[in-house]
Each structure stands twice: as C-alpha cells, then as structure tokens.
XYZ file of N, CA, C and O in Angstrom:
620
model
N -6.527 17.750 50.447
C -5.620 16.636 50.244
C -5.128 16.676 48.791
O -5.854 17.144 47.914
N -4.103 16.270 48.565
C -3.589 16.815 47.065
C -3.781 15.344 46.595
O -3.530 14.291 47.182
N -4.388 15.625 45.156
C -4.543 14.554 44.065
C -3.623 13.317 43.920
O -3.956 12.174 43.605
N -2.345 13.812 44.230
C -1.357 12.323 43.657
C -1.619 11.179 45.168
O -1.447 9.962 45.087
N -2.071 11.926 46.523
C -2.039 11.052 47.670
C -3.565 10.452 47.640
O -3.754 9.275 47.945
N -4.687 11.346 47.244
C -6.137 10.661 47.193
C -5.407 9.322 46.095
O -5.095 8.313 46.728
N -5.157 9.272 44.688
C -4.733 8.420 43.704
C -4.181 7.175 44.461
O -4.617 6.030 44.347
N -3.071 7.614 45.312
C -1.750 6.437 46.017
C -3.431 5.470 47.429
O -3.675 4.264 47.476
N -4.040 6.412 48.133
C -4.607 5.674 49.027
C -5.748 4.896 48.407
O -6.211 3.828 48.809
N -6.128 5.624 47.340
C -7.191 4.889 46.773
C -7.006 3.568 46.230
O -7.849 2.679 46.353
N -5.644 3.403 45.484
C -5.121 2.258 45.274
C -4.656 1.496 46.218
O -4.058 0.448 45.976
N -4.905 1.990 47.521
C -4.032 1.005 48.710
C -5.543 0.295 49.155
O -5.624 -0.513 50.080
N -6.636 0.709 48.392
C -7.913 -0.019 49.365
C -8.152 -1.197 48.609
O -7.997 -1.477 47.421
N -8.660 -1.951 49.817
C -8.765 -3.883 49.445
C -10.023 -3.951 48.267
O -10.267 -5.049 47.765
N -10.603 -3.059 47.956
C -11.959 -3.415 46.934
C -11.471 -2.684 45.731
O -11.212 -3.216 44.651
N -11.389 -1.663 45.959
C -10.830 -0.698 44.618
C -9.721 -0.946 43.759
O -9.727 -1.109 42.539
N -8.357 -0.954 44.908
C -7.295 -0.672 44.056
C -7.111 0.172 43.156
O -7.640 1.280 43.249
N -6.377 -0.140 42.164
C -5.980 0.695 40.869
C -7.447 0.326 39.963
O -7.601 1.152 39.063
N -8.147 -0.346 39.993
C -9.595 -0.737 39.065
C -10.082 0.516 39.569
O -11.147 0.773 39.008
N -9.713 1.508 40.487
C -10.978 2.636 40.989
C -9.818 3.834 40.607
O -9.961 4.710 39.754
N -8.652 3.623 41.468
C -7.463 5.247 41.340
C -7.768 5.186 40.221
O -8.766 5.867 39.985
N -7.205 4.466 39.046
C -6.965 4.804 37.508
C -8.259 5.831 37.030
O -8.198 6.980 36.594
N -8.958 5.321 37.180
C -10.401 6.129 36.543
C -10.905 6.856 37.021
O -11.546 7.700 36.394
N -10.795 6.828 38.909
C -10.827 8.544 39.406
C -9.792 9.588 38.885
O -10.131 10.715 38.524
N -8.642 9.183 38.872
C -7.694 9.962 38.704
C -7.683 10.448 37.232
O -7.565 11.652 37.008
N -7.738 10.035 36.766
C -8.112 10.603 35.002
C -9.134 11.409 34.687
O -9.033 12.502 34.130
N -10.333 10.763 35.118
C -11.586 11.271 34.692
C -12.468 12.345 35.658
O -13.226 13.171 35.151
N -12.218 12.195 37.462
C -12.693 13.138 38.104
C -11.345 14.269 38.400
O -11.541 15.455 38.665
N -9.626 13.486 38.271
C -8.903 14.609 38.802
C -7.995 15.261 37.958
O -6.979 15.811 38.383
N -8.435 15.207 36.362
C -8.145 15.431 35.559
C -6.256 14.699 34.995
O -5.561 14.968 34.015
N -6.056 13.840 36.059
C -4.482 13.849 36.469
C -4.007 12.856 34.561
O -4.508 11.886 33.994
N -3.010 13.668 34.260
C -2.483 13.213 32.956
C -2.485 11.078 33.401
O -2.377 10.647 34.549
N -2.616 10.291 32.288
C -2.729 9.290 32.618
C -1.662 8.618 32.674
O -1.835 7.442 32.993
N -0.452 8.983 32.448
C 0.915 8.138 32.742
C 1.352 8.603 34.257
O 2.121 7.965 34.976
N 0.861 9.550 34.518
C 1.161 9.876 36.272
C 0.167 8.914 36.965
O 0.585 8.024 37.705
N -1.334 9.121 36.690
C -2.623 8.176 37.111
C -1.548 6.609 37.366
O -1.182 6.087 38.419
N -1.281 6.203 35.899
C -0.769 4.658 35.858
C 0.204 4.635 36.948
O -0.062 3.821 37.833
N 1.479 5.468 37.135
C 2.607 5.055 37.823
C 2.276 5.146 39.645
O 2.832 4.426 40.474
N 1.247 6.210 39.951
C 0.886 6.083 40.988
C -0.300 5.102 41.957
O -0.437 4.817 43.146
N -0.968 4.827 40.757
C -1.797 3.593 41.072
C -1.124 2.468 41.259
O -1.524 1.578 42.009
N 0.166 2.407 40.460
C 0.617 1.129 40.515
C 1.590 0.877 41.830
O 1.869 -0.241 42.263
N 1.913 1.752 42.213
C 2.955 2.100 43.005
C 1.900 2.237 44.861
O 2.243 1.909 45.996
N 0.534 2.901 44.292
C -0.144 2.665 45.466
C -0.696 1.049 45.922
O -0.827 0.539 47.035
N -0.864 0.690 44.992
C -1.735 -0.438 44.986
C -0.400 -1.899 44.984
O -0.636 -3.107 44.988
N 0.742 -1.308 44.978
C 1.839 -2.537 45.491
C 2.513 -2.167 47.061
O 3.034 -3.135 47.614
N 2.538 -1.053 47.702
C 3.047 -0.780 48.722
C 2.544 -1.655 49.896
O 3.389 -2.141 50.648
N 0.866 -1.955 50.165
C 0.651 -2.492 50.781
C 0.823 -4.319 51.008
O 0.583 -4.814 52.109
N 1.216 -5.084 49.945
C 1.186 -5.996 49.985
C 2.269 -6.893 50.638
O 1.931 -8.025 50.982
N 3.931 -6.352 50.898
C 4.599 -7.110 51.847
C 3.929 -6.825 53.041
O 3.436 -7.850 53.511
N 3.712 -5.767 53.748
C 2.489 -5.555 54.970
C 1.436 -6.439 55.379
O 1.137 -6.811 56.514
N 0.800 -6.783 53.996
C -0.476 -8.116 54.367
C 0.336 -9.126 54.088
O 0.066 -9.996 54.916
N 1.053 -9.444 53.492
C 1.805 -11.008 53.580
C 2.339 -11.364 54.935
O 2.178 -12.452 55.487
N 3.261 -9.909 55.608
C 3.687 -10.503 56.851
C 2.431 -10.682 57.841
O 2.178 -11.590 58.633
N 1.551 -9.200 57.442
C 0.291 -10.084 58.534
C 0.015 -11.176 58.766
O 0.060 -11.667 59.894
N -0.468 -12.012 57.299
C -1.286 -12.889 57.399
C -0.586 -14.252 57.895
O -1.076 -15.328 58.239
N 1.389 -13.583 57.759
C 2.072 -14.719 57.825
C 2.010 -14.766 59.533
O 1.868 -15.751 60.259
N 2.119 -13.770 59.785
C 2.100 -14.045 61.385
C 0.665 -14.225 62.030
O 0.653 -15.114 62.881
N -0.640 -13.539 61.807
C -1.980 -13.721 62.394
C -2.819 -14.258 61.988
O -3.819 -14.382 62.695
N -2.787 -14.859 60.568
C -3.966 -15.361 59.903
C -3.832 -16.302 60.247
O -4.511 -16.211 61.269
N -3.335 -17.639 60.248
C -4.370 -18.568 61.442
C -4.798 -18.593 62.418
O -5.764 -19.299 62.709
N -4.083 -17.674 63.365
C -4.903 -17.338 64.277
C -6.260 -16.529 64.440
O -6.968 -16.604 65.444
N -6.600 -15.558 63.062
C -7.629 -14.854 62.718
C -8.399 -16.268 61.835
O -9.629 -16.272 61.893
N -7.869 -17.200 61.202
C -8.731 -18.020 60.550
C -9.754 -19.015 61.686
O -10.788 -19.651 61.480
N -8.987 -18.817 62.842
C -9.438 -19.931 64.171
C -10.820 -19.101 65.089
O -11.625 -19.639 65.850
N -10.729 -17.695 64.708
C -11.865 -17.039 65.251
C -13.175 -17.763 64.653
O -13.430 -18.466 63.675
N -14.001 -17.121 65.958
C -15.386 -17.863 65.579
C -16.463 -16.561 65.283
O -17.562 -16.573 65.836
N -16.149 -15.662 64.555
C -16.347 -14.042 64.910
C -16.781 -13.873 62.832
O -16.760 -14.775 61.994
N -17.100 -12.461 62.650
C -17.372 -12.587 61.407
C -15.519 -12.324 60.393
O -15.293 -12.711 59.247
N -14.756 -11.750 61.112
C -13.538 -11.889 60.510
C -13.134 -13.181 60.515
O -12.559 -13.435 59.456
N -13.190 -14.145 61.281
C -12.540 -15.593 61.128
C -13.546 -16.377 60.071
O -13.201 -17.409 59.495
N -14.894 -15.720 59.888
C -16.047 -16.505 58.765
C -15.291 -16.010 57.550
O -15.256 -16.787 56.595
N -14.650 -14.785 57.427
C -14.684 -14.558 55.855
C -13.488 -14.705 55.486
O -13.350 -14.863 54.273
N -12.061 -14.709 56.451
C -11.309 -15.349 56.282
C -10.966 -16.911 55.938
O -10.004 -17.439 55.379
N -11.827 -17.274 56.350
C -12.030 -18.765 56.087
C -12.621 -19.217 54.426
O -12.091 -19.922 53.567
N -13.851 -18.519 54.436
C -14.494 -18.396 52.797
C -13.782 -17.933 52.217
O -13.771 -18.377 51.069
N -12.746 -16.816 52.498
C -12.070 -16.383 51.127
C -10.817 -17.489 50.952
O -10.532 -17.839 49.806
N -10.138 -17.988 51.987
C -8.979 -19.163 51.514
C -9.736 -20.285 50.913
O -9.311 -20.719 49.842
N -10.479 -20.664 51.282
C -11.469 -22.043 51.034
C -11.835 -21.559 49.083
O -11.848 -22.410 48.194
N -12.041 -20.326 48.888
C -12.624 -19.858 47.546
C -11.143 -20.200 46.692
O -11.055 -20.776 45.607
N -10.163 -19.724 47.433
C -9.063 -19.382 46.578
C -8.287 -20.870 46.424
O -7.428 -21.060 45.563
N -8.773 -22.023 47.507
C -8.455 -22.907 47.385
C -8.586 -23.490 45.852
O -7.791 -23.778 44.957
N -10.204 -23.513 46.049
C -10.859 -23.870 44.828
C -10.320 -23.572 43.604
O -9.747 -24.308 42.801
N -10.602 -22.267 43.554
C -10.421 -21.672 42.191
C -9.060 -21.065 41.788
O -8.669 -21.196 40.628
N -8.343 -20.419 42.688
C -6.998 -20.305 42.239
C -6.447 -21.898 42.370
O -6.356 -22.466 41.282
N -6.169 -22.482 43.238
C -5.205 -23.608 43.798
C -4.579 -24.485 42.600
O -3.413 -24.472 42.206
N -5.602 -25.209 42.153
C -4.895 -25.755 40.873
C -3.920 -25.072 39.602
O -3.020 -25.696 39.041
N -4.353 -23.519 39.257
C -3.948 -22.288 38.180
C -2.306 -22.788 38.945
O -1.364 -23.362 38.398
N -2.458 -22.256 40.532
C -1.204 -21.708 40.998
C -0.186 -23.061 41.255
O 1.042 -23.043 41.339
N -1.046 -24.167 41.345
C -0.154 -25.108 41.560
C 0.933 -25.731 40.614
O 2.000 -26.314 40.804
N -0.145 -25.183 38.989
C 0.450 -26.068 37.935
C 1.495 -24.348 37.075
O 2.480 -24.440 36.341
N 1.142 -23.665 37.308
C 1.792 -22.635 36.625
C 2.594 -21.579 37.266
O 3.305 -20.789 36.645
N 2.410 -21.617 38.787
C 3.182 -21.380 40.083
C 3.364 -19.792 39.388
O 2.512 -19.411 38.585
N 4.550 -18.887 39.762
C 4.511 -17.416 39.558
C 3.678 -16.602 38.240
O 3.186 -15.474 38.213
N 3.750 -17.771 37.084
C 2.261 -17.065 36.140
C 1.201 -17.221 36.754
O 0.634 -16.142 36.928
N 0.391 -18.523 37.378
C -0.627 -18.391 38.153
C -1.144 -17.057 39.038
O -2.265 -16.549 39.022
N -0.247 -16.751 39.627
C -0.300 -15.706 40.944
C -0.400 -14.220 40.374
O -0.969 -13.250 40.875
N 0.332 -14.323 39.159
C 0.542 -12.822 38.066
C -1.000 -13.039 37.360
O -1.744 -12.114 37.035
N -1.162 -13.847 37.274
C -2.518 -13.972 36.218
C -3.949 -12.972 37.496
O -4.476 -11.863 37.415
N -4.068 -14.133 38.531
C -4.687 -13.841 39.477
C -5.145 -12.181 39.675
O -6.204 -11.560 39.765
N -3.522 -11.831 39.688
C -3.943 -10.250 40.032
C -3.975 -9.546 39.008
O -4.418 -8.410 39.180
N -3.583 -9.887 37.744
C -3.423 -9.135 36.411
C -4.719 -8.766 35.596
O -4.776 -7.930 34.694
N -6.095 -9.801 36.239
C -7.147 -9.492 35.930
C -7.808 -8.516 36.803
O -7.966 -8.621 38.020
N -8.241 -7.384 35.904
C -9.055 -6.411 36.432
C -10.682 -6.438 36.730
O -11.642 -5.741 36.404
N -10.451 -7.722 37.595
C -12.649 -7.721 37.712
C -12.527 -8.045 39.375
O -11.523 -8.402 39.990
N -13.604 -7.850 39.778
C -13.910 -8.146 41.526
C -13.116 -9.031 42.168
O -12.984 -9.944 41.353
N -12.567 -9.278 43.048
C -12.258 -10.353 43.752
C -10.991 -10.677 43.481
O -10.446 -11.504 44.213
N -10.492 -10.277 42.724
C -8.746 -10.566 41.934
C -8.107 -8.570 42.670
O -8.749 -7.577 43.013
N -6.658 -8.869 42.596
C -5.821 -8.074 42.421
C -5.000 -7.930 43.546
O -5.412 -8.573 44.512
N -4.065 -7.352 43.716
C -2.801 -7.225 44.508
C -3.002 -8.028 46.302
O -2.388 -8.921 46.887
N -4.087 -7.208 46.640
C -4.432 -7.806 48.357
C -5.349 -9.411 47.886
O -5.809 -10.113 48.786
N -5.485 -9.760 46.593
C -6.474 -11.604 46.391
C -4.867 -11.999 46.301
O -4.530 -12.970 46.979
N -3.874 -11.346 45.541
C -2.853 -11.942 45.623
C -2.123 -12.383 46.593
O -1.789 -13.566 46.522
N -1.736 -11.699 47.584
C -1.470 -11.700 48.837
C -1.997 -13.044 49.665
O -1.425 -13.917 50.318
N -3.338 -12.773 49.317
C -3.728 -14.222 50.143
C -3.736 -15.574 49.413
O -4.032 -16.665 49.900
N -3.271 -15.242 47.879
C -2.996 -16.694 47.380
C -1.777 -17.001 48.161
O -1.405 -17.836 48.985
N -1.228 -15.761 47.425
C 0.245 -16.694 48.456
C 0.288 -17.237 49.789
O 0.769 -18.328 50.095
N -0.354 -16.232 50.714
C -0.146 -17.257 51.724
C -1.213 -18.451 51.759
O -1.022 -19.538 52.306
N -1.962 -18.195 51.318
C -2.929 -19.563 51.085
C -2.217 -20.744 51.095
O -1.867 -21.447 52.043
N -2.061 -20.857 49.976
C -1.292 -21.550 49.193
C 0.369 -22.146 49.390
O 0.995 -22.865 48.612
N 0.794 -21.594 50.653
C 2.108 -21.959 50.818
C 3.289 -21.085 50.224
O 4.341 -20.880 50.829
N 2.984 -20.591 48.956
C 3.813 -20.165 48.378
C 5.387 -18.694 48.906
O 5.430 -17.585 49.439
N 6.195 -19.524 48.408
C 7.255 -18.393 49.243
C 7.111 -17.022 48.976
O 6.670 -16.791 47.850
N 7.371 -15.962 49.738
C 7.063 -14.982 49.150
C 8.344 -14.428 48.130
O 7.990 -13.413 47.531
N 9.433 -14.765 47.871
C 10.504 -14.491 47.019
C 9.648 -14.560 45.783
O 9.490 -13.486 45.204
N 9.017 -15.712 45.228
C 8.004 -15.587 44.294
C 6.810 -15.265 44.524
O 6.284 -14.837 43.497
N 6.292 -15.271 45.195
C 4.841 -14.135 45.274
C 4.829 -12.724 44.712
O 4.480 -12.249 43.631
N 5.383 -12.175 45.943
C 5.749 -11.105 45.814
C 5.841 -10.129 43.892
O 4.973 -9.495 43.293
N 7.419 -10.492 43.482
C 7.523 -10.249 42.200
C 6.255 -10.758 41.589
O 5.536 -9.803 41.296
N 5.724 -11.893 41.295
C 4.618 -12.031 40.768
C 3.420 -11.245 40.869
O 2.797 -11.079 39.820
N 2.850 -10.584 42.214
C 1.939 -9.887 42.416
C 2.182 -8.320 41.912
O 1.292 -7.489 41.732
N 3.608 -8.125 41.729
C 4.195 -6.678 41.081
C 3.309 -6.576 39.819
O 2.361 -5.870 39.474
N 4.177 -7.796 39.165
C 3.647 -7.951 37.773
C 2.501 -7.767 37.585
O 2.280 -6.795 36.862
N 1.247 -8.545 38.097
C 0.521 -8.326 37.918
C -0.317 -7.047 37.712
O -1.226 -6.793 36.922
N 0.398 -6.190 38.859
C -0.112 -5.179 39.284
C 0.214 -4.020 38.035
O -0.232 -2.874 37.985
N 0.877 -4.504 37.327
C 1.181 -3.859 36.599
C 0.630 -3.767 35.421
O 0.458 -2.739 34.766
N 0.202 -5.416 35.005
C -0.751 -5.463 33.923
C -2.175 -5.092 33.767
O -2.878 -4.952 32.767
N -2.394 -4.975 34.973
C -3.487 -4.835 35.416
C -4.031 -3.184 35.135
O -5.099 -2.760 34.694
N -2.887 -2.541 35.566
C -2.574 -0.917 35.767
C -2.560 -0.572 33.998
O -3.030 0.447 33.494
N -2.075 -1.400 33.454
C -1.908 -1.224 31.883
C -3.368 -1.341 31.155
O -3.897 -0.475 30.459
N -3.962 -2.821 31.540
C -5.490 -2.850 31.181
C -6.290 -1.894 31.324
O -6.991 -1.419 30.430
N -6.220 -1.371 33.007
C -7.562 -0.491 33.282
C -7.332 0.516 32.556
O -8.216 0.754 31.733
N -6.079 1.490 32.570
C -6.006 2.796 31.872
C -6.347 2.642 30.301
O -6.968 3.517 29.696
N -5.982 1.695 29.816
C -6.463 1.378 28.622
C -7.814 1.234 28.029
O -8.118 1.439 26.854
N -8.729 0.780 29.182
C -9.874 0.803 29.218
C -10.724 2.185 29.542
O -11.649 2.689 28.905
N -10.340 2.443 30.268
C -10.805 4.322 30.677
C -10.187 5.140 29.700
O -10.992 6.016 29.384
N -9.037 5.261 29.031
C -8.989 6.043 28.212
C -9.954 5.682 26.948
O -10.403 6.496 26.140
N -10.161 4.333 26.964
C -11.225 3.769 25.189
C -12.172 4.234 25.639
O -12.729 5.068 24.925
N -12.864 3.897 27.144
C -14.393 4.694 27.027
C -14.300 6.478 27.399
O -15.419 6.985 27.486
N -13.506 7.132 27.549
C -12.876 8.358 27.769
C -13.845 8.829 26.202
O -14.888 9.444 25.976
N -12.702 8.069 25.312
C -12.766 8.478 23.828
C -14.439 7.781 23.397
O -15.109 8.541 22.698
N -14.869 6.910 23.637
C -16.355 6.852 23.493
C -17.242 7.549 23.548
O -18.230 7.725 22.835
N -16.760 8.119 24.741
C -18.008 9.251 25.405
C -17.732 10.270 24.415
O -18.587 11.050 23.998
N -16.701 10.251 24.102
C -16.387 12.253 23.370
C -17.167 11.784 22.008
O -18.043 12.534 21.578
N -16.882 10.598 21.339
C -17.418 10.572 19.974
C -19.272 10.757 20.010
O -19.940 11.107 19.038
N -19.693 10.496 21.066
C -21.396 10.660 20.953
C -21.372 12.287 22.069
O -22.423 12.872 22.330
C-alpha cells in the first residue's frame, strides 16, 4: 500500500485522525512533513460531510436503540451536551473550531461532527468550522512531532 494512502486512511479513523497520520507519517514513513501535514489534513476532513449526513439522517434513530451503539451514542451527545454545549452556544463557529483544533482524546474532526449535529447547528457553519479546526490542529501536532523529533536527536 503506498505511504501517502496508509497517511489519508489513517487520518480518516474516528480515534486517531491526524493526532496518529502526522507522527506515523514523519517518523515511521519517513514522509517529508509538509506532505505528512497536507495529507492528514485533507484525510482527516474528507470524512466529515459523510458523518454529518449520517447522523443527520440515522442518528436518532441509532440514539433510540437499546443495543451498545444506541448506549454510546447517547453518552457521547449527553457528554458533548455538557461540555461542549455552552463553548458552542455562546461562541457558535469558534466554539466548534476550538473543539476540534485541540489535539487530545475525544476532540477532533468526527467530535466535531457530532457537535454539530448535537447541537442543532447548521452545517453551512459547522462544516467550515470543523475545516479550520482541522487545520490547526494539523499545525499543532506536526509541530509537536517535529519538537520531540529534534529532542530525541539532541540526547
């Protein structure tokens, strides 16, 4: 399988994203890091009109299951209620950019996705917002793998 498509799918997965392509792709596939960045970013946004229309068309009906997909669908809107809901209510498309712009567990392009539909929000602004993010995000991590890149070499 050639390097730039492992990079693009790796960023299309719901746990990894670009927090995993970026730093495989640099550090196990030697791949220069402005190619790493543009394809992570580019993997890790393709999927998200895909889960918006999903969720716009099946997720309540997947939230109404009594099954372990309708349990964690349920905990994860109920979470995002909580803890995004107010960010997104009062700061609306920065909220949603923020959301995914942080590079730690539980945040990024597919948490975005389900703020928006969580949350009501149209996707005309979702959407662009979750780009963004995806982008800052893509900017952080490589930034971060290249500093500990250069860590490791100094010891």
């Amino acid at each position: 399988m050639p390097d730039a498509l492992i990079v693009l799918l790796t960023a299309m997965t719901p746990v990894g994203e670009l927090r995993a392509s970026i730093p495989l792709a640099v550090t196990s596939l030697d791949m220069p890091w402005p190619q790493a960045l543009g394809l992570s970013i580019v993997g890790n946004i393709i999927p998200v009109p895909f889960i918006l229309y999903a969720l716009r068309t099946v997720g309540a009906r997947i939230e109404a299951w009594e099954n372990v997909a309708g349990r964690l669908l349920r905990w994860r809107t109920a979470r995002i209620q909580q803890s995004w809901g107010p960010r997104v209510r009062r700061y609306g498309f920065f909220g949603i950019m923020l959301a995914v712009a942080i590079p730690l567990p539980l945040t990024g392009a597919w948490t975005g996705a389900l703020i928006v539909w969580t949350l009501h929000e149209p996707v005309r602004r979702g959407l662009p917002a979750i780009a963004a993010g995806v982008v800052i995000a893509g900017i952080v991590v490589t930034s971060l793998t290249l500093a500990g890149i250069g860590l490791i070499r100094l010891t």
